Amino acid sequence: MCVHGYSGNARDFDYLAEKLAAGRRVVCVDVAGRGTSDWLPAPLYGFPQFLSDLNALLAHLRVREVDWVGTSMGGLLGMLLAAQRNSPVRRLVMNDVGAFLPTPALQTIGRNLLGPTSFPTLAAIDAHLKRTHKEWGRIPPEQWRALVRHGSRKTGNEYRLHYDPAIARLVQPMPLSPGIFFWDAWQKVTCPTLLLRGETSHVFPRTVADTMLLRHDNARLEEIPGCGHAPSLMLPGHVDLVAEFLDAPAASATKRAAITRRKRVENG
């Protein structure tokens, strides 16, 4: 199961899903309000609704176990599902998100969600996404063109972003709050977990990652050079990290040091 970030959609995982699909069933989700999923009344855009929808989807798929790859918001949703009693999450990949989100990071995410209600050309969408995705690191031209195409919708003679504009208005941290805490959920996660962190990420600070490792004996951290929030998962090295974690025997899935992989990831 691949679940995107707050402003993402299922097609963000096209490259990863194509590579992982050899020998696996891969399901990529458009969370409500994104991509081809329906828009909801604004008050329903929250984690309780998203978790309810995802649990319903898993029931519909009739799977008892699932490996979860989540970017940003998708990683948090995976963590919350993995924390449930009798969770179906067998292994968890959290791409550049942790058990604490600092307020400045939330403010940046909120700003990146804001944009014009319409764009005159696809080139204007391209320019907007280059600004909001500048921390994703290197993205091959073919993957970038697909990201722009699936990140927009044509309406008449104009284009708009693929998500409900109401979503942007909801991502505003409380004044004077240090951030959002998920430590209670993290302490309940017992499945093997791979934490991916962009080398310069301010959404997933290294101090948060290190604390998560201290609280979970079955977690492993990999830092990806050349990017911030969030690694695109659109390079061969990214796929290798995810695939090898999912394929490793349970006893060793989280025990291989990140330092041995950095060169491969950097080279893509």
Tab-separated table of C-alpha atoms in Angstrom:
chain	number	residue	atom	x	y	z
A	1	MET	CA	0.000	0.000	0.000
A	2	CYS	CA	1.484	3.338	-1.086
A	3	VAL	CA	-0.008	6.502	0.425
A	4	HIS	CA	1.029	9.996	-0.604
A	5	GLY	CA	1.740	13.239	1.232
A	6	TYR	CA	-0.698	16.041	2.038
A	7	SER	CA	-0.588	17.622	-1.420
A	8	GLY	CA	0.262	14.433	-3.288
A	9	ASN	CA	-1.727	11.810	-5.143
A	10	ALA	CA	-1.489	8.134	-6.023
A	11	ARG	CA	0.462	8.791	-9.223
A	12	ASP	CA	3.430	10.072	-7.207
A	13	PHE	CA	4.260	6.373	-6.781
A	14	ASP	CA	4.105	5.331	-10.454
A	15	TYR	CA	7.830	4.655	-10.711
A	16	LEU	CA	8.133	2.941	-7.336
A	17	ALA	CA	4.994	0.868	-7.911
A	18	GLU	CA	6.153	-0.294	-11.327
A	19	LYS	CA	9.410	-1.557	-9.861
A	20	LEU	CA	7.849	-3.129	-6.767
A	21	ALA	CA	5.034	-4.815	-8.711
A	22	ALA	CA	7.289	-7.664	-9.816
A	23	GLY	CA	6.053	-10.379	-7.468
A	24	ARG	CA	3.890	-8.039	-5.418
A	25	ARG	CA	0.424	-6.568	-5.515
A	26	VAL	CA	0.790	-2.780	-5.205
A	27	VAL	CA	-2.130	-0.484	-4.379
A	28	CYS	CA	-1.645	3.301	-4.587
A	29	VAL	CA	-4.293	5.462	-2.967
A	30	ASP	CA	-5.816	8.859	-3.733
A	31	VAL	CA	-6.744	10.044	-0.245
A	32	ALA	CA	-10.058	11.944	-0.128
A	33	GLY	CA	-9.854	15.345	-1.788
A	34	ARG	CA	-6.894	14.418	-3.996
A	35	GLY	CA	-6.405	12.992	-7.439
A	36	THR	CA	-9.513	11.182	-8.647
A	37	SER	CA	-11.078	10.772	-5.205
A	38	ASP	CA	-14.157	12.799	-4.306
A	39	TRP	CA	-13.947	16.111	-2.501
A	40	LEU	CA	-15.503	16.167	0.963
A	41	PRO	CA	-17.086	18.820	3.154
A	42	ALA	CA	-14.085	20.676	4.599
A	43	PRO	CA	-14.582	19.540	8.233
A	44	LEU	CA	-14.112	15.901	7.172
A	45	TYR	CA	-10.561	16.442	5.942
A	46	GLY	CA	-8.764	14.998	8.918
A	47	PHE	CA	-6.931	11.887	10.041
A	48	PRO	CA	-9.997	10.177	11.588
A	49	GLN	CA	-11.776	10.247	8.214
A	50	PHE	CA	-8.663	9.202	6.308
A	51	LEU	CA	-8.011	6.286	8.671
A	52	SER	CA	-11.627	5.184	8.415
A	53	ASP	CA	-11.398	5.259	4.626
A	54	LEU	CA	-8.132	3.313	4.588
A	55	ASN	CA	-9.411	0.668	6.985
A	56	ALA	CA	-12.481	0.301	4.761
A	57	LEU	CA	-10.240	-0.068	1.717
A	58	LEU	CA	-8.169	-2.772	3.393
A	59	ALA	CA	-11.359	-4.615	4.301
A	60	HIS	CA	-12.558	-4.301	0.707
A	61	LEU	CA	-9.248	-5.706	-0.555
A	62	ARG	CA	-9.636	-8.643	1.862
A	63	VAL	CA	-6.023	-8.548	2.996
A	64	ARG	CA	-4.947	-9.560	6.468
A	65	GLU	CA	-1.438	-8.148	6.148
A	66	VAL	CA	-0.032	-5.236	4.209
A	67	ASP	CA	3.340	-3.572	3.766
A	68	TRP	CA	2.916	0.195	3.977
A	69	VAL	CA	4.941	2.856	2.167
A	70	GLY	CA	3.878	6.357	3.151
A	71	THR	CA	5.311	9.743	2.224
A	72	SER	CA	4.845	12.501	4.808
A	73	MET	CA	1.103	12.380	5.659
A	74	GLY	CA	0.945	8.865	4.243
A	75	GLY	CA	3.712	7.816	6.621
A	76	LEU	CA	1.827	9.235	9.596
A	77	LEU	CA	-1.325	7.406	8.544
A	78	GLY	CA	0.674	4.191	8.271
A	79	MET	CA	2.144	4.742	11.728
A	80	LEU	CA	-1.313	5.316	13.220
A	81	LEU	CA	-2.635	2.148	11.574
A	82	ALA	CA	0.422	0.195	12.728
A	83	ALA	CA	-0.261	1.391	16.278
A	84	GLN	CA	-3.740	-0.120	16.286
A	85	ARG	CA	-4.399	-3.359	18.096
A	86	ASN	CA	-4.260	-6.311	15.686
A	87	SER	CA	-2.892	-3.975	13.017
A	88	PRO	CA	-2.677	-5.330	9.464
A	89	VAL	CA	0.595	-3.430	8.877
A	90	ARG	CA	3.371	-6.019	8.549
A	91	ARG	CA	6.184	-3.606	7.652
A	92	LEU	CA	6.180	0.172	7.597
A	93	VAL	CA	8.140	2.673	5.516
A	94	MET	CA	7.845	6.276	6.725
A	95	ASN	CA	9.231	8.622	4.084
A	96	ASP	CA	10.487	11.825	5.696
A	97	VAL	CA	8.089	12.124	8.578
A	98	GLY	CA	8.338	11.297	12.248
A	99	ALA	CA	6.599	11.234	15.596
A	100	PHE	CA	6.935	15.002	15.988
A	101	LEU	CA	6.270	17.710	13.372
A	102	PRO	CA	7.730	21.125	14.267
A	103	THR	CA	5.534	24.182	13.732
A	104	PRO	CA	7.889	25.812	11.162
A	105	ALA	CA	7.664	22.646	9.071
A	106	LEU	CA	3.872	22.693	9.245
A	107	GLN	CA	3.902	26.329	8.170
A	108	THR	CA	6.033	25.472	5.149
A	109	ILE	CA	3.705	22.629	4.165
A	110	GLY	CA	0.761	24.992	4.497
A	111	ARG	CA	2.409	27.622	2.280
A	112	ASN	CA	3.245	25.052	-0.375
A	113	LEU	CA	-0.398	23.978	-0.515
A	114	LEU	CA	-1.521	27.497	-1.331
A	115	GLY	CA	-1.735	28.460	-4.973
A	116	PRO	CA	-3.893	30.166	-7.561
A	117	THR	CA	-7.317	28.658	-8.140
A	118	SER	CA	-6.434	28.332	-11.827
A	119	PHE	CA	-3.416	28.470	-14.129
A	120	PRO	CA	-3.485	29.624	-17.765
A	121	THR	CA	-1.140	26.913	-19.069
A	122	LEU	CA	0.464	23.637	-18.102
A	123	ALA	CA	3.775	25.514	-18.110
A	124	ALA	CA	2.422	27.674	-15.275
A	125	ILE	CA	1.571	24.501	-13.326
A	126	ASP	CA	5.101	23.270	-14.029
A	127	ALA	CA	6.630	26.444	-12.595
A	128	HIS	CA	4.409	26.292	-9.508
A	129	LEU	CA	5.293	22.666	-8.789
A	130	LYS	CA	9.008	23.351	-9.263
A	131	ARG	CA	8.719	25.823	-6.404
A	132	THR	CA	6.662	23.604	-4.099
A	133	HIS	CA	8.689	20.449	-4.866
A	134	LYS	CA	12.144	21.998	-4.849
A	135	GLU	CA	13.240	19.899	-1.854
A	136	TRP	CA	12.349	16.579	-3.473
A	137	GLY	CA	15.837	16.299	-4.934
A	138	ARG	CA	16.697	15.111	-8.402
A	139	ILE	CA	13.728	13.874	-10.427
A	140	PRO	CA	14.370	12.426	-13.912
A	141	PRO	CA	12.692	14.432	-16.731
A	142	GLU	CA	10.245	11.650	-17.585
A	143	GLN	CA	9.145	11.358	-13.965
A	144	TRP	CA	8.837	15.142	-13.639
A	145	ARG	CA	6.603	15.404	-16.709
A	146	ALA	CA	4.358	12.711	-15.250
A	147	LEU	CA	4.250	14.513	-11.895
A	148	VAL	CA	3.102	17.736	-13.599
A	149	ARG	CA	0.557	15.912	-15.724
A	150	HIS	CA	-0.995	14.040	-12.814
A	151	GLY	CA	-0.663	16.992	-10.443
A	152	SER	CA	-3.060	19.101	-12.490
A	153	ARG	CA	-6.553	18.979	-13.960
A	154	LYS	CA	-7.732	20.780	-17.079
A	155	THR	CA	-10.982	22.724	-16.704
A	156	GLY	CA	-12.085	24.395	-19.927
A	157	ASN	CA	-9.168	26.474	-21.180
A	158	GLU	CA	-7.389	26.561	-17.818
A	159	TYR	CA	-5.684	24.228	-15.389
A	160	ARG	CA	-6.015	23.741	-11.644
A	161	LEU	CA	-4.146	21.727	-9.060
A	162	HIS	CA	-5.444	18.202	-8.527
A	163	TYR	CA	-6.600	18.710	-4.919
A	164	ASP	CA	-9.487	20.459	-3.190
A	165	PRO	CA	-8.404	24.039	-2.302
A	166	ALA	CA	-10.131	23.611	1.085
A	167	ILE	CA	-7.293	21.308	2.109
A	168	ALA	CA	-4.793	24.174	2.060
A	169	ARG	CA	-6.868	26.226	4.467
A	170	LEU	CA	-6.906	23.402	7.007
A	171	VAL	CA	-3.134	22.997	7.305
A	172	GLN	CA	-2.478	25.864	9.664
A	173	PRO	CA	-0.711	25.068	12.978
A	174	MET	CA	-2.078	26.480	16.204
A	175	PRO	CA	-0.406	29.749	17.270
A	176	LEU	CA	2.360	29.318	19.856
A	177	SER	CA	2.240	25.512	19.491
A	178	PRO	CA	5.668	23.826	19.192
A	179	GLY	CA	4.235	21.319	16.743
A	180	ILE	CA	2.223	18.096	16.579
A	181	PHE	CA	3.172	15.111	18.722
A	182	PHE	CA	2.641	11.454	17.754
A	183	TRP	CA	4.864	9.814	20.352
A	184	ASP	CA	2.023	7.832	21.935
A	185	ALA	CA	1.293	6.185	18.602
A	186	TRP	CA	4.965	5.532	17.851
A	187	GLN	CA	5.424	3.710	21.152
A	188	LYS	CA	2.700	1.251	20.099
A	189	VAL	CA	4.315	0.408	16.748
A	190	THR	CA	6.079	-2.955	16.901
A	191	CYS	CA	6.433	-3.933	13.233
A	192	PRO	CA	9.754	-3.545	11.380
A	193	THR	CA	9.989	0.096	10.304
A	194	LEU	CA	12.207	1.870	7.797
A	195	LEU	CA	12.591	5.598	8.409
A	196	LEU	CA	13.674	7.511	5.315
A	197	ARG	CA	14.952	11.026	5.872
A	198	GLY	CA	15.964	13.677	3.368
A	199	GLU	CA	19.442	14.859	4.325
A	200	THR	CA	18.341	18.489	4.825
A	201	SER	CA	14.733	17.855	5.897
A	202	HIS	CA	13.256	20.296	8.408
A	203	VAL	CA	10.000	18.303	8.536
A	204	PHE	CA	11.818	15.260	9.917
A	205	PRO	CA	14.688	16.621	12.041
A	206	ARG	CA	17.537	14.243	12.775
A	207	THR	CA	16.924	14.643	16.509
A	208	VAL	CA	13.390	13.311	16.039
A	209	ALA	CA	14.678	10.382	13.994
A	210	ASP	CA	17.298	9.503	16.615
A	211	THR	CA	14.710	9.610	19.400
A	212	MET	CA	12.407	7.351	17.399
A	213	LEU	CA	15.208	4.816	17.050
A	214	LEU	CA	15.775	4.847	20.796
A	215	ARG	CA	12.112	4.032	21.388
A	216	HIS	CA	11.810	1.238	18.816
A	217	ASP	CA	14.130	-1.784	18.695
A	218	ASN	CA	12.830	-2.793	15.288
A	219	ALA	CA	13.376	0.462	13.379
A	220	ARG	CA	16.119	1.565	11.027
A	221	LEU	CA	17.048	4.977	9.615
A	222	GLU	CA	18.335	5.736	6.118
A	223	GLU	CA	19.315	9.286	5.162
A	224	ILE	CA	19.048	10.220	1.494
A	225	PRO	CA	21.558	12.837	0.320
A	226	GLY	CA	20.693	15.729	-1.955
A	227	CYS	CA	17.134	16.391	-0.836
A	228	GLY	CA	14.968	17.707	1.961
A	229	HIS	CA	11.245	17.075	2.340
A	230	ALA	CA	10.602	14.651	0.869
A	231	PRO	CA	12.693	12.124	-1.088
A	232	SER	CA	10.853	11.579	-4.361
A	233	LEU	CA	11.147	7.764	-4.406
A	234	MET	CA	11.663	8.215	-8.159
A	235	LEU	CA	15.285	7.055	-8.390
A	236	PRO	CA	16.636	3.499	-8.581
A	237	GLY	CA	18.497	3.895	-5.286
A	238	HIS	CA	15.277	4.863	-3.529
A	239	VAL	CA	13.535	1.789	-4.915
A	240	ASP	CA	16.430	-0.419	-3.819
A	241	LEU	CA	16.116	0.786	-0.233
A	242	VAL	CA	12.386	0.121	-0.090
A	243	ALA	CA	12.473	-3.199	-1.943
A	244	GLU	CA	15.353	-4.636	0.087
A	245	PHE	CA	13.641	-3.654	3.332
A	246	LEU	CA	10.383	-5.305	2.245
A	247	ASP	CA	12.190	-8.438	1.056
A	248	ALA	CA	14.576	-8.906	3.981
A	249	PRO	CA	13.920	-11.653	6.539
A	250	ALA	CA	11.992	-10.224	9.463
A	251	ALA	CA	14.888	-10.665	11.872
A	252	SER	CA	17.267	-8.574	9.740
A	253	ALA	CA	14.970	-6.054	8.056
A	254	THR	CA	16.029	-3.221	10.341
A	255	LYS	CA	19.583	-4.137	11.270
A	256	ARG	CA	21.553	-2.979	8.219
A	257	ALA	CA	23.375	0.302	8.748
A	258	ALA	CA	22.356	3.344	6.729
A	259	ILE	CA	25.958	4.388	6.134
A	260	THR	CA	26.565	1.409	3.832
A	261	ARG	CA	23.793	2.536	1.488
A	262	ARG	CA	24.313	6.262	1.112
A	263	LYS	CA	26.576	6.012	-1.927
A	264	ARG	CA	24.062	3.843	-3.783
A	265	VAL	CA	21.156	6.141	-2.953
A	266	GLU	CA	23.105	9.231	-3.913
A	267	ASN	CA	24.108	7.721	-7.226
A	268	GLY	CA	20.484	6.766	-7.933
